[in-house]
PDB file of C-alpha atoms in Angstrom:
ATOM      1  CA  MET A  27       0.000   0.000   0.000  1.00  0.00           C
ATOM      2  CA  ASN A  28       1.417   3.332  -1.050  1.00  0.00           C
ATOM      3  CA  GLU A  29      -1.343   5.465   0.459  1.00  0.00           C
ATOM      4  CA  LYS A  30      -0.369   8.238   2.807  1.00  0.00           C
ATOM      5  CA  LEU A  31      -1.888   8.119   6.254  1.00  0.00           C
ATOM      6  CA  ASN A  32      -3.346  11.168   7.935  1.00  0.00           C
ATOM      7  CA  PRO A  33      -2.857  11.758  11.695  1.00  0.00           C
ATOM      8  CA  GLY A  34      -5.935   9.623  12.462  1.00  0.00           C
ATOM      9  CA  GLY A  35      -4.373   6.644  10.723  1.00  0.00           C
ATOM     10  CA  LEU A  36      -6.860   6.642   7.851  1.00  0.00           C
ATOM     11  CA  PRO A  37      -5.687   6.784   4.244  1.00  0.00           C
ATOM     12  CA  THR A  38      -5.981  10.228   2.668  1.00  0.00           C
ATOM     13  CA  THR A  39      -7.729  10.644  -0.627  1.00  0.00           C
ATOM     14  CA  ARG A  40      -7.557  13.627  -2.902  1.00  0.00           C
ATOM     15  CA  LYS A  41     -10.812  15.301  -3.748  1.00  0.00           C
ATOM     16  CA  LYS A  42     -11.579  15.620  -7.420  1.00  0.00           C
ATOM     17  CA  TYR A  43     -13.601  18.591  -8.556  1.00  0.00           C
ATOM     18  CA  THR A  44     -15.616  18.713 -11.753  1.00  0.00           C
ATOM     19  CA  PRO A  45     -14.721  21.267 -14.421  1.00  0.00           C
ATOM     20  CA  ALA A  46     -18.187  22.798 -13.952  1.00  0.00           C
ATOM     21  CA  PHE A  47     -17.538  23.301 -10.218  1.00  0.00           C
ATOM     22  CA  LYS A  48     -14.155  24.892 -10.913  1.00  0.00           C
ATOM     23  CA  ALA A  49     -15.643  27.165 -13.581  1.00  0.00           C
ATOM     24  CA  GLU A  50     -18.434  28.275 -11.246  1.00  0.00           C
ATOM     25  CA  CYS A  51     -15.971  29.174  -8.479  1.00  0.00           C
ATOM     26  CA  VAL A  52     -13.766  31.118 -10.916  1.00  0.00           C
ATOM     27  CA  ARG A  53     -16.854  32.855 -12.366  1.00  0.00           C
ATOM     28  CA  GLN A  54     -17.942  34.006  -8.911  1.00  0.00           C
ATOM     29  CA  VAL A  55     -14.543  35.587  -8.278  1.00  0.00           C
ATOM     30  CA  ALA A  56     -14.559  37.177 -11.744  1.00  0.00           C
ATOM     31  CA  ALA A  57     -18.008  38.607 -10.978  1.00  0.00           C
ATOM     32  CA  GLY A  58     -16.580  40.497  -8.020  1.00  0.00           C
ATOM     33  CA  ALA A  59     -16.775  38.158  -5.024  1.00  0.00           C
ATOM     34  CA  ARG A  60     -13.699  37.944  -2.820  1.00  0.00           C
ATOM     35  CA  GLN A  61     -11.521  34.912  -3.431  1.00  0.00           C
ATOM     36  CA  THR A  62     -11.389  33.998   0.256  1.00  0.00           C
ATOM     37  CA  ASP A  63     -15.186  34.235   0.596  1.00  0.00           C
ATOM     38  CA  VAL A  64     -15.802  32.000  -2.424  1.00  0.00           C
ATOM     39  CA  ALA A  65     -13.202  29.494  -1.231  1.00  0.00           C
ATOM     40  CA  ARG A  66     -14.681  29.370   2.270  1.00  0.00           C
ATOM     41  CA  ALA A  67     -18.244  28.998   0.924  1.00  0.00           C
ATOM     42  CA  HIS A  68     -17.253  26.016  -1.218  1.00  0.00           C
ATOM     43  CA  GLY A  69     -14.917  24.406   1.310  1.00  0.00           C
ATOM     44  CA  ILE A  70     -11.710  24.795  -0.690  1.00  0.00           C
ATOM     45  CA  SER A  71      -8.471  26.628  -0.018  1.00  0.00           C
ATOM     46  CA  PRO A  72      -7.917  30.106  -1.498  1.00  0.00           C
ATOM     47  CA  ALA A  73      -4.629  28.844  -2.987  1.00  0.00           C
ATOM     48  CA  LEU A  74      -6.479  26.124  -4.887  1.00  0.00           C
ATOM     49  CA  LEU A  75      -8.994  28.657  -6.177  1.00  0.00           C
ATOM     50  CA  GLY A  76      -6.123  30.917  -7.234  1.00  0.00           C
ATOM     51  CA  ARG A  77      -4.591  28.031  -9.184  1.00  0.00           C
ATOM     52  CA  TRP A  78      -7.921  27.452 -10.936  1.00  0.00           C
ATOM     53  CA  GLN A  79      -8.055  31.153 -11.815  1.00  0.00           C
ATOM     54  CA  ARG A  80      -4.555  31.053 -13.348  1.00  0.00           C
ATOM     55  CA  GLN A  81      -5.433  27.934 -15.334  1.00  0.00           C
ATOM     56  CA  ALA A  82      -8.628  29.554 -16.629  1.00  0.00           C
ATOM     57  CA  LEU A  83      -6.667  32.638 -17.665  1.00  0.00           C
ATOM     58  CA  GLU A  84      -4.086  30.541 -19.519  1.00  0.00           C
ATOM     59  CA  GLN A  85      -6.849  28.724 -21.394  1.00  0.00           C
ATOM     60  CA  ALA A  86      -8.498  32.027 -22.320  1.00  0.00           C
ATOM     61  CA  VAL A  87      -5.372  33.347 -24.059  1.00  0.00           C
ATOM     62  CA  PRO A  88      -5.417  32.377 -27.758  1.00  0.00           C
ATOM     63  CA  SER A  89      -2.562  30.342 -29.206  1.00  0.00           C
ATOM     64  CA  SER A  90      -0.284  31.719 -31.917  1.00  0.00           C
ATOM     65  CA  ALA A  91      -2.284  29.896 -34.610  1.00  0.00           C
ATOM     66  CA  GLU A  92      -5.511  31.395 -33.272  1.00  0.00           C
ATOM     67  CA  ARG A  93      -3.928  34.870 -33.171  1.00  0.00           C
ATOM     68  CA  GLU A  94      -2.867  34.504 -36.810  1.00  0.00           C
ATOM     69  CA  GLU A  95      -6.373  33.482 -37.836  1.00  0.00           C
ATOM     70  CA  ILE A  96      -7.870  36.400 -35.914  1.00  0.00           C
ATOM     71  CA  LYS A  97      -5.449  38.761 -37.686  1.00  0.00           C
ATOM     72  CA  ARG A  98      -6.369  37.274 -41.089  1.00  0.00           C
ATOM     73  CA  LEU A  99     -10.106  37.480 -40.376  1.00  0.00           C
ATOM     74  CA  ARG A 100      -9.855  41.095 -39.203  1.00  0.00           C
ATOM     75  CA  ALA A 101      -8.048  42.037 -42.429  1.00  0.00           C
ATOM     76  CA  LYS A 102     -10.724  40.274 -44.476  1.00  0.00           C
ATOM     77  CA  LEU A 103     -13.487  42.007 -42.524  1.00  0.00           C
ATOM     78  CA  LYS A 104     -11.887  45.393 -43.121  1.00  0.00           C
ATOM     79  CA  ARG A 105     -11.643  44.691 -46.873  1.00  0.00           C
ATOM     80  CA  VAL A 106     -15.295  43.560 -47.072  1.00  0.00           C
ATOM     81  CA  GLU A 107     -16.487  46.604 -45.101  1.00  0.00           C
ATOM     82  CA  THR A 108     -14.536  48.882 -47.470  1.00  0.00           C
ATOM     83  CA  GLU A 109     -16.083  47.157 -50.498  1.00  0.00           C
ATOM     84  CA  ARG A 110     -19.550  47.507 -48.983  1.00  0.00           C
ATOM     85  CA  GLY A 111     -18.968  51.214 -48.369  1.00  0.00           C
ATOM     86  CA  ILE A 112     -17.944  51.713 -52.001  1.00  0.00           C
ATOM     87  CA  LEU A 113     -21.016  49.832 -53.226  1.00  0.00           C
ATOM     88  CA  LYS A 114     -23.300  51.921 -51.021  1.00  0.00           C
ATOM     89  CA  LYS A 115     -21.875  55.114 -52.525  1.00  0.00           C
ATOM     90  CA  VAL A 116     -22.310  53.771 -56.069  1.00  0.00           C
ATOM     91  CA  VAL A 117     -25.924  52.778 -55.430  1.00  0.00           C
ATOM     92  CA  ALA A 118     -26.664  56.128 -53.786  1.00  0.00           C
ATOM     93  CA  SER A 119     -25.184  58.075 -56.730  1.00  0.00           C
ATOM     94  CA  CYS A 120     -27.213  55.974 -59.217  1.00  0.00           C
ATOM     95  CA  LEU A 121     -30.461  56.723 -57.407  1.00  0.00           C
ATOM     96  CA  LEU A 122     -29.972  60.484 -57.636  1.00  0.00           C
TER      97      LEU A 122
END
């Protein structure tokens, strides 16, 4: 047996939290609640909640491939908006 024993002699087990639970805790802090209050209300340590916040932030940052696609799509959007503006002017001048 490789289980660690706590002071009472019972084997310790690590709690596993669902992604939905983690996301809800992080959302509460992002909405303005204090980290310590959210942690206390859910029975977790503030350090654990802070780790979940950092992980959520890392996942929210787009990768380099995503940044390149965003850049390409923004350029395409700008070109299409310019074309639309030109077409609007042409149609307006034809109606006069």
